[in-house]
PDB file of C-alpha atoms in Angstrom:
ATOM      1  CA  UNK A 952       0.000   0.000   0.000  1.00  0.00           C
ATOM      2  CA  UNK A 953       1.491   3.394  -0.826  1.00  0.00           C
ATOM      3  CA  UNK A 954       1.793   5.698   1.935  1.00  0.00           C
ATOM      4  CA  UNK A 955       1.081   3.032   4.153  1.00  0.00           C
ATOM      5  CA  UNK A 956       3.801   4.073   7.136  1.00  0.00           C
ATOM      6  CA  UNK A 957       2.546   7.641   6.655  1.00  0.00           C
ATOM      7  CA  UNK A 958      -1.488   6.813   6.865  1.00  0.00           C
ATOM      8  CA  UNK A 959      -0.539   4.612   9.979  1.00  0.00           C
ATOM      9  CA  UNK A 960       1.740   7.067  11.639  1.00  0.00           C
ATOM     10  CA  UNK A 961      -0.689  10.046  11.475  1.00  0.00           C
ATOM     11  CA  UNK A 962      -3.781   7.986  12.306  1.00  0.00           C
ATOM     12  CA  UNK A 963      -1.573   6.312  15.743  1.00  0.00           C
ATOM     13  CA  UNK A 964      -1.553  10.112  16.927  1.00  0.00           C
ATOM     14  CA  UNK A 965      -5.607   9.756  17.165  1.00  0.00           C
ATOM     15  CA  UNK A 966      -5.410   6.464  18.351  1.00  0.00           C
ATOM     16  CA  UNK A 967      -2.989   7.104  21.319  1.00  0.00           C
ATOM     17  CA  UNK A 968      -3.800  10.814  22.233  1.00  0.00           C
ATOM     18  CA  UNK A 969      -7.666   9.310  21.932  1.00  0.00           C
ATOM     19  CA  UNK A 970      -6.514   6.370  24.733  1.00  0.00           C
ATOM     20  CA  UNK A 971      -4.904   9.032  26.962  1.00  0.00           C
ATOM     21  CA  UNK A 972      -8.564  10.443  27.313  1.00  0.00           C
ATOM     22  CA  UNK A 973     -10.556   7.791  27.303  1.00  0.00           C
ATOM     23  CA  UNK A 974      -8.391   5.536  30.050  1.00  0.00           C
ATOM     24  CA  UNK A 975      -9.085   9.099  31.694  1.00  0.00           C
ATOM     25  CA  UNK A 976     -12.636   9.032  31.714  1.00  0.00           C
ATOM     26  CA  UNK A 977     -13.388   5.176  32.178  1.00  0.00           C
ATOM     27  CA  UNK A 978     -10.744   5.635  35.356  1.00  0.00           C
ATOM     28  CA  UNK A 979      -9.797   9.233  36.321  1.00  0.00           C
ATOM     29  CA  UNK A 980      -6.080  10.063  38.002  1.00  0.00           C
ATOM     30  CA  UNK A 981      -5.403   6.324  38.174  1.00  0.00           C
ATOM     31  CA  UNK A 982      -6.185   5.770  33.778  1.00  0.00           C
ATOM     32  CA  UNK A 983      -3.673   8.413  33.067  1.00  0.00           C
ATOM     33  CA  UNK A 984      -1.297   7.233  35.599  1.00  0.00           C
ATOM     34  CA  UNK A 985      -1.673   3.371  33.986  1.00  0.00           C
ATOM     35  CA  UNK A 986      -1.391   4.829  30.192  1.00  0.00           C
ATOM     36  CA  UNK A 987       1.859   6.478  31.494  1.00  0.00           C
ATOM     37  CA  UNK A 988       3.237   2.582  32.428  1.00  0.00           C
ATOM     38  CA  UNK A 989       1.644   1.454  29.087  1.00  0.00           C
ATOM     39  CA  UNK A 990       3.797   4.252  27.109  1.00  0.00           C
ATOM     40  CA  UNK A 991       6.843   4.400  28.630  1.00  0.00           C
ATOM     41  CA  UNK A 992       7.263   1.094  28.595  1.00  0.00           C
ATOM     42  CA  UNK A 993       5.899   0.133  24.909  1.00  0.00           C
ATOM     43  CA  UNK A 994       7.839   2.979  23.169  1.00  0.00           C
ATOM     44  CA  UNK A 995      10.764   1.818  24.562  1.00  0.00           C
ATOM     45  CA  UNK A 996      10.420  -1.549  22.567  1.00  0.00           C
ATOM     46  CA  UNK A 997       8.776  -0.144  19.336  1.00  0.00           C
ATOM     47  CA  UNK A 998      11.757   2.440  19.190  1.00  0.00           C
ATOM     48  CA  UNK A 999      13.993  -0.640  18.314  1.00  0.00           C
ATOM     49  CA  UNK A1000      12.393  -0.835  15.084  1.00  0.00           C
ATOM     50  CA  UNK A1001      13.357   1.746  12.122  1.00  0.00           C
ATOM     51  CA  UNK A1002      11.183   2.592   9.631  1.00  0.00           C
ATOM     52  CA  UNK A1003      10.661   5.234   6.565  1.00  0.00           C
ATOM     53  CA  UNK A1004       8.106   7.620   6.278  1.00  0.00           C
ATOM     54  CA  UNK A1005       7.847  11.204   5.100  1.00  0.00           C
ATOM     55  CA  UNK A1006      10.875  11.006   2.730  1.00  0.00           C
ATOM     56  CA  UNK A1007      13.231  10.069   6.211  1.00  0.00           C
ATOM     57  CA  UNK A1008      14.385   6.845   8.161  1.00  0.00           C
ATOM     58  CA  UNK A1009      13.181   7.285  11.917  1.00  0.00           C
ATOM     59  CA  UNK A1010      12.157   4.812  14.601  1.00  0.00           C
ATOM     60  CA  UNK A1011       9.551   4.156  15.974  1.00  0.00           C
ATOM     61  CA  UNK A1012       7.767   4.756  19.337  1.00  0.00           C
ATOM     62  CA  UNK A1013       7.301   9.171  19.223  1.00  0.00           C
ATOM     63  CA  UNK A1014       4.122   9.335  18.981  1.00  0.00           C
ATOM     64  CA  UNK A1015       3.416   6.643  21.412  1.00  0.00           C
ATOM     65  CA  UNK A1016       5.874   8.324  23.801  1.00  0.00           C
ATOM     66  CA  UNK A1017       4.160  12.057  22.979  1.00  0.00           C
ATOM     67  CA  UNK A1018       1.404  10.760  24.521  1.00  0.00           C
ATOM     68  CA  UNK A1019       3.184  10.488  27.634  1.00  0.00           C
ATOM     69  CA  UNK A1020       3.662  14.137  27.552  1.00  0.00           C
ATOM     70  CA  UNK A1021       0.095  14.744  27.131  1.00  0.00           C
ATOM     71  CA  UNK A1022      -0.678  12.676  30.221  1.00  0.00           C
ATOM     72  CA  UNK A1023       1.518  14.323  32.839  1.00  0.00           C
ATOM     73  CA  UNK A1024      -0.071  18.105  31.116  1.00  0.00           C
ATOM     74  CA  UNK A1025      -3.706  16.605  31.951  1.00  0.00           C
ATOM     75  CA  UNK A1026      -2.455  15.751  35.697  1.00  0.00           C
ATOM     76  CA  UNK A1027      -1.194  19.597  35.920  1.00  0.00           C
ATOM     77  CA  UNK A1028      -4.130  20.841  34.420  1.00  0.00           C
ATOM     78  CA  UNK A1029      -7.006  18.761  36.600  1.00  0.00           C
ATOM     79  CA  UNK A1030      -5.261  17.690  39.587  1.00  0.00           C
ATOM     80  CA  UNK A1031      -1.662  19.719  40.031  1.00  0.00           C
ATOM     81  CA  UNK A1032       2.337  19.642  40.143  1.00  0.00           C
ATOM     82  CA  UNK A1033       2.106  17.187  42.819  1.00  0.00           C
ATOM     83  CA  UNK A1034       0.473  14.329  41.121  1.00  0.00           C
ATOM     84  CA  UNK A1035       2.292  15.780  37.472  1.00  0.00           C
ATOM     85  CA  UNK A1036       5.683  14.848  39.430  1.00  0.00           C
ATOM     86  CA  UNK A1037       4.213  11.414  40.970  1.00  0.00           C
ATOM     87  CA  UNK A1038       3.141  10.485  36.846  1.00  0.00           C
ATOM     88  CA  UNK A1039       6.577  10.698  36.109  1.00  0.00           C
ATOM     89  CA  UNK A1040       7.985   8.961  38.864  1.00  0.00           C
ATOM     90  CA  UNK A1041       5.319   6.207  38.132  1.00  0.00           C
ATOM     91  CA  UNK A1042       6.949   6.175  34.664  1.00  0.00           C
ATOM     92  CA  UNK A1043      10.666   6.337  35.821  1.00  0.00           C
ATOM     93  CA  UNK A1044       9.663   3.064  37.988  1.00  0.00           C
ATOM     94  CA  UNK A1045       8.130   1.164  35.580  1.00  0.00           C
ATOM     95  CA  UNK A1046      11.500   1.403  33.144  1.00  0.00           C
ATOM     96  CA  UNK A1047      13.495   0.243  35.741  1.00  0.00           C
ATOM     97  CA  UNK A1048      10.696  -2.921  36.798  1.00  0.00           C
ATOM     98  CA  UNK A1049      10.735  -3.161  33.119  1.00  0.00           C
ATOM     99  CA  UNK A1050      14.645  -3.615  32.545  1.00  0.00           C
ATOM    100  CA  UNK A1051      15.547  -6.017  35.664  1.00  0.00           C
ATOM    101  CA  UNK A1052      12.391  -8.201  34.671  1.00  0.00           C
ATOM    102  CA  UNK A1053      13.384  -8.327  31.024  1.00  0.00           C
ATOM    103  CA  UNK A1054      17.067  -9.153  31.616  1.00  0.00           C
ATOM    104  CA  UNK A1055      15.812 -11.625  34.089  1.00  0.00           C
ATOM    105  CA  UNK A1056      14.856 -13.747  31.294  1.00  0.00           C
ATOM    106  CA  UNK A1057      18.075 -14.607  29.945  1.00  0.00           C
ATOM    107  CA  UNK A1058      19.008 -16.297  33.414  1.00  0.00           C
ATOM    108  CA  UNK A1059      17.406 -19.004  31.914  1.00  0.00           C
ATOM    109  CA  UNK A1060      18.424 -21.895  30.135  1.00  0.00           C
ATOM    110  CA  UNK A1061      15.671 -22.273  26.932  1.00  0.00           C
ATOM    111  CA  UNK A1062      14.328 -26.003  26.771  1.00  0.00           C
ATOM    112  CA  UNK A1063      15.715 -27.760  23.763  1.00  0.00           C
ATOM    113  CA  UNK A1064      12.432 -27.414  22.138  1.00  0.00           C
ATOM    114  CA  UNK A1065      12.432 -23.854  22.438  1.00  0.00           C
ATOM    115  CA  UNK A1066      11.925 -21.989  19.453  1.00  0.00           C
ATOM    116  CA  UNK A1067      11.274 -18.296  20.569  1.00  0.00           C
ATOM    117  CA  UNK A1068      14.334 -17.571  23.569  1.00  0.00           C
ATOM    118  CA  UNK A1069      17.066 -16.776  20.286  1.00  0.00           C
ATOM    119  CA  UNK A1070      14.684 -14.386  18.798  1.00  0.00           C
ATOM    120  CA  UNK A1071      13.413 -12.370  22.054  1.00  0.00           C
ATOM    121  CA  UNK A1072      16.950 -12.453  23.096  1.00  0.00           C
ATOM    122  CA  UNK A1073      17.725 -10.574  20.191  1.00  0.00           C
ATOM    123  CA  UNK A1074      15.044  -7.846  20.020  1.00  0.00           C
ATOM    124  CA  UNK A1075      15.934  -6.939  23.833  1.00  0.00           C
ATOM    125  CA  UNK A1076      19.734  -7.429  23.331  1.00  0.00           C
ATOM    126  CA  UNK A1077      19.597  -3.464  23.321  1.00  0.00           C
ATOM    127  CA  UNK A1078      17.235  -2.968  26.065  1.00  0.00           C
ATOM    128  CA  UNK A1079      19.068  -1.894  28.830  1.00  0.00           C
ATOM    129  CA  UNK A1080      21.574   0.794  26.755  1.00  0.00           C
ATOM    130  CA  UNK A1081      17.595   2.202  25.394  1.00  0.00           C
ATOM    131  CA  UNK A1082      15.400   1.966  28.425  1.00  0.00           C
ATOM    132  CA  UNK A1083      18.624   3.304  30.551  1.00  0.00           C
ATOM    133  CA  UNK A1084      18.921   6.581  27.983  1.00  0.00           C
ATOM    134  CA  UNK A1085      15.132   6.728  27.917  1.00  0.00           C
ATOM    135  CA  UNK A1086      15.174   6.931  32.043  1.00  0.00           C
ATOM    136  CA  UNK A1087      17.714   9.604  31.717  1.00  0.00           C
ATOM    137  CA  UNK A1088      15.962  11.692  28.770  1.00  0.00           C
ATOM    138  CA  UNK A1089      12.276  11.059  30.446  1.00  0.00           C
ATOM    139  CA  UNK A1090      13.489  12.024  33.485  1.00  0.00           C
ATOM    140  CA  UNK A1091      14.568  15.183  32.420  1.00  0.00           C
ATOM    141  CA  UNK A1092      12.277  16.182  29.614  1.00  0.00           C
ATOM    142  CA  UNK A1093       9.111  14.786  31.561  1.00  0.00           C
ATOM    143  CA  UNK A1094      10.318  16.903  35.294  1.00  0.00           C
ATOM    144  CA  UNK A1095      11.464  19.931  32.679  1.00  0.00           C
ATOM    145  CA  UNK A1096       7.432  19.897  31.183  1.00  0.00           C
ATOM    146  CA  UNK A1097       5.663  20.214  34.960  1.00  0.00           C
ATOM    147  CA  UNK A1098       8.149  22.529  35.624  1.00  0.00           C
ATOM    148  CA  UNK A1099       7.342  25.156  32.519  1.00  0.00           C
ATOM    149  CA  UNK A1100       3.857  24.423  32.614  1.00  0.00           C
ATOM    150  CA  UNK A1101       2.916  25.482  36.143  1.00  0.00           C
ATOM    151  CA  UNK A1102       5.260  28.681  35.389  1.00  0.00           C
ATOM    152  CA  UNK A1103       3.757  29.721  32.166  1.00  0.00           C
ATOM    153  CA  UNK A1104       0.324  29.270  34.074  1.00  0.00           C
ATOM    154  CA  UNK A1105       1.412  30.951  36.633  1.00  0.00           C
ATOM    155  CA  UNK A1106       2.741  33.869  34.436  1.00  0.00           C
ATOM    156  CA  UNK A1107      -0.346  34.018  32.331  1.00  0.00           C
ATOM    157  CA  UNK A1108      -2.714  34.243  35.346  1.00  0.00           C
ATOM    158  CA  UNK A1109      -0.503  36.979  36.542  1.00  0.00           C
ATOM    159  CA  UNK A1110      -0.595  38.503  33.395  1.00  0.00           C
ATOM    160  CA  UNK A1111      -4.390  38.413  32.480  1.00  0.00           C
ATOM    161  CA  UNK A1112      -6.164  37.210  35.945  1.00  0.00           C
ATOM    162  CA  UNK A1113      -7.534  34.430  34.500  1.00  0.00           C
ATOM    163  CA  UNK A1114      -6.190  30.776  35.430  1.00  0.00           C
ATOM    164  CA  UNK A1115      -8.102  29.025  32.832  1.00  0.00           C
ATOM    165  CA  UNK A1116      -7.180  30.995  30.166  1.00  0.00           C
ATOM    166  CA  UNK A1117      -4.437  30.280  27.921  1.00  0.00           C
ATOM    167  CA  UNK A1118      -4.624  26.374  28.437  1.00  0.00           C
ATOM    168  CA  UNK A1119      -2.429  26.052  24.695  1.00  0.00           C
ATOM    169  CA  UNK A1120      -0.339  28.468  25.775  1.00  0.00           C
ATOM    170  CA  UNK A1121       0.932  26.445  28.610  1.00  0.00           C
ATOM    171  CA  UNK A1122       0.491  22.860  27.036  1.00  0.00           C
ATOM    172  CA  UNK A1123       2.482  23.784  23.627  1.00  0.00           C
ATOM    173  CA  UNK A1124       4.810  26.436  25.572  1.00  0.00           C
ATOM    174  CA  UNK A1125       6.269  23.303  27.821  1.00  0.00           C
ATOM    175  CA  UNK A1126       6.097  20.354  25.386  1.00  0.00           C
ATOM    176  CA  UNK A1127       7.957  21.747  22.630  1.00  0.00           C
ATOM    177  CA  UNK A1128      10.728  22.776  24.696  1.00  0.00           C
ATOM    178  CA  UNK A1129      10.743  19.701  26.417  1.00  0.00           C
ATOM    179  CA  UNK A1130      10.514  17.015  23.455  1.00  0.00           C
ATOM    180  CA  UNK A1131      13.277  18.652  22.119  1.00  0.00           C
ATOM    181  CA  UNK A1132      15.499  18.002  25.459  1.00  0.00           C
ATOM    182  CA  UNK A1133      13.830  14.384  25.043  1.00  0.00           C
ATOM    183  CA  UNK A1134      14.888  14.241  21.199  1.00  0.00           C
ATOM    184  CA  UNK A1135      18.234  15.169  21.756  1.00  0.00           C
ATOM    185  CA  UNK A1136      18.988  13.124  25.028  1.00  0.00           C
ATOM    186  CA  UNK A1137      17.613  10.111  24.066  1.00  0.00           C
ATOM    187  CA  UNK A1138      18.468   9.521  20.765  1.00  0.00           C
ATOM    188  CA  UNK A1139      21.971  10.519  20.961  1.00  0.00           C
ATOM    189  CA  UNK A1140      22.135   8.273  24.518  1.00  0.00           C
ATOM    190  CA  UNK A1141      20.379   5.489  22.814  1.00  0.00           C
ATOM    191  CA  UNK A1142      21.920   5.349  19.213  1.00  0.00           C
ATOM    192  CA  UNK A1143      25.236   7.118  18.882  1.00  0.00           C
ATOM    193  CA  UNK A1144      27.116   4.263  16.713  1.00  0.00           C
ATOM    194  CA  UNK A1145      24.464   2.154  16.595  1.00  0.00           C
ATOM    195  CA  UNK A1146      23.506   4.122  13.033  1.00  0.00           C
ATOM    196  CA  UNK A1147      25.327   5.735  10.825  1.00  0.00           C
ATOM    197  CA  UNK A1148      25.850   9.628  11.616  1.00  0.00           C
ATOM    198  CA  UNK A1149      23.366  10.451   8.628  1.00  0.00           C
ATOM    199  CA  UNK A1150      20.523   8.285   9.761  1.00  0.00           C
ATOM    200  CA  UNK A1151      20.574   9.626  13.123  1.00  0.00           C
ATOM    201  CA  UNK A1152      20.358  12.767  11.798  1.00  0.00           C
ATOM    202  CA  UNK A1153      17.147  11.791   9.838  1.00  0.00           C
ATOM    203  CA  UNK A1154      16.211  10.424  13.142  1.00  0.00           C
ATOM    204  CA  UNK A1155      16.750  13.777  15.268  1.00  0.00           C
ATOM    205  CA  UNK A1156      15.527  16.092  13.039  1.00  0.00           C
ATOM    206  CA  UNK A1157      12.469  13.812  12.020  1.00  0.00           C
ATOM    207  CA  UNK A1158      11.878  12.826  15.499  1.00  0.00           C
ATOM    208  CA  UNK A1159      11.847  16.594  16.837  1.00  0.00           C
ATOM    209  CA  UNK A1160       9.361  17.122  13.420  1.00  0.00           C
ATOM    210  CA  UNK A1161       7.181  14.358  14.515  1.00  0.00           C
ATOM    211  CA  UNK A1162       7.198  15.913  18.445  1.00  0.00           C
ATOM    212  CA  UNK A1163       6.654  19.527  17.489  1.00  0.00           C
ATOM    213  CA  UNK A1164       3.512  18.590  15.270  1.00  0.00           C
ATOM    214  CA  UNK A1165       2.015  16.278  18.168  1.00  0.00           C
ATOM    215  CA  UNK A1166       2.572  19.081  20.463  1.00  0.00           C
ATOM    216  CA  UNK A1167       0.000  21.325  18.495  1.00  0.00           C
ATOM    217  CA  UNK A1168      -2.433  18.214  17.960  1.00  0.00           C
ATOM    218  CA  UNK A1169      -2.301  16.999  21.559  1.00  0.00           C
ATOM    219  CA  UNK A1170      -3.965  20.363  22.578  1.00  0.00           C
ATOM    220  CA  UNK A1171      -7.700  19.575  21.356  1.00  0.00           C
ATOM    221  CA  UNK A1172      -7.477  16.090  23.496  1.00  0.00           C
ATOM    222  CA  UNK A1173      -6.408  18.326  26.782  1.00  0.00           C
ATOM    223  CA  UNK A1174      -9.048  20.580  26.170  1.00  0.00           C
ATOM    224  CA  UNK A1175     -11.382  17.603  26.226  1.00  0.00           C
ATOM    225  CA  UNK A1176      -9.862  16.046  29.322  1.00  0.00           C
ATOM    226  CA  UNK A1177     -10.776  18.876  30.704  1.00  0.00           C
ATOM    227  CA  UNK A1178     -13.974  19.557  29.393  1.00  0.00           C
ATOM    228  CA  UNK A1179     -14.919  15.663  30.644  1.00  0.00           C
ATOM    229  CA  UNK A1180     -13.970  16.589  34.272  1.00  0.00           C
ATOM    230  CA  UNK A1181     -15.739  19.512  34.555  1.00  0.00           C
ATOM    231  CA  UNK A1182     -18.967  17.541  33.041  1.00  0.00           C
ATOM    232  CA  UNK A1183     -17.968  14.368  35.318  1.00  0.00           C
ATOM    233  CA  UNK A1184     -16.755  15.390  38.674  1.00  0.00           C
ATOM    234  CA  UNK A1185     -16.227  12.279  40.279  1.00  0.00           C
ATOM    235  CA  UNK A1186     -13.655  12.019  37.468  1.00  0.00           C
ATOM    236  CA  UNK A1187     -11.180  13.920  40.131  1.00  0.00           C
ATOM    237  CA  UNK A1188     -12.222  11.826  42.599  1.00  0.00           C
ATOM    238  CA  UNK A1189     -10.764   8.522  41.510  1.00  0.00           C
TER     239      UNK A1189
END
């Protein structure tokens, strides 16, 4: 099919930034706080594979891992920097579960029958050197994005006297800043002389493309998480 990596790589941006909000509303706090395991943790295996889209080579796994970003914003937005800060701890613990279980498996000695040991060996040969550069990049791009929102909220309600105003203002203001830190940390953490210095080029450069244009659609789905908990209010009670 032509196009095929394109038409599934824009409609994944629905899908995931759609999940975000609706594991909010079926559970409140604790849905976005169980997407944020989901994310962080699945990105960090899709990002293993490379593929070509838009005219570039990148990997996989930005979009999935945007939606992280837009989790931690709706925690700001409907329940504060405390629980923001506890979303990404949730996330920086469930990469390091993720890495001592998955390592765990090679303790074992496959069963001469075995036929699938050699192949999931090799898919998360690379997991520890990606999940450890995706601790340090999410813990720095994720803490970075609390931090800037609650100040450019805080600046625009100084500014205009109105705390709900300006709710793109603060989402877009703190993402793109901060998906660039995560671009740039992880990829370079995760890949340098794994690819060739040209295709991890494509990959920064497409991979910051990818994150700046997510930035601007996650915006309408934070707007709706909001509108959802001020229709359901019980929503900030789970």
């Amino acid at each position: 099919m032509p196009f095929q990596n394109e038409v599934v790589l824009l409609a994944s941006v629905f899908v995931f930034f759609g999940g975000v909000v609706a594991f909010f509303r079926l559970f409140g706090k604790n849905g976005v706080f169980a997407w944020t395991v989901i994310c962080t943790i699945a990105a960090n295996i899709e990002v293993l594979i490379l593929v070509h889209a838009y005219g570039l080579d990148t990997t996989l796994g930005n979009v999935l891992y945007a939606s992280s970003f837009l989790a931690t914003d709706i925690m700001s937005e409907l329940f504060g920097k405390k629980a923001a800060n506890r979303c990404v701890r949730i996330g920086i613990a469930a990469n390091v579960a993720f890495i001592v279980i998955s390592q765990s498996w090679f303790l074992y000695v496959p069963a001469p029958a075995d036929t699938m040991a050699a192949p999931i060996r090799m898919v998360f040969a690379n997991t520890p050197r990606v999940m450890l550069a995706s601790l340090v990049a999410y813990a720095l791009c994720e803490q970075y994005d609390v931090w800037a929102y609650h100040r450019l909220w805080d600046w625009s309600a100084r500014r205009w006297g109105d705390g709900r105003r300006f709710l793109w203002l603060r989402n877009n203001g703190s993402t793109m800043v901060s998906q660039l830190i995560n671009v740039v940390a992880f990829n370079l953490l995760a890949f340098a002389g794994v690819f060739p210095a040209r295709t991890l080029a494509q990959i920064l450069v497409f991979g910051y493309a990818i994150f700046f244009v997510t930035s601007l659609l996650d915006t309408p789905f934070l707007y709706l998480a909001r509108h959802l908990a001020e229709k359901h209010p019980e929503l900030r009670e789970r």
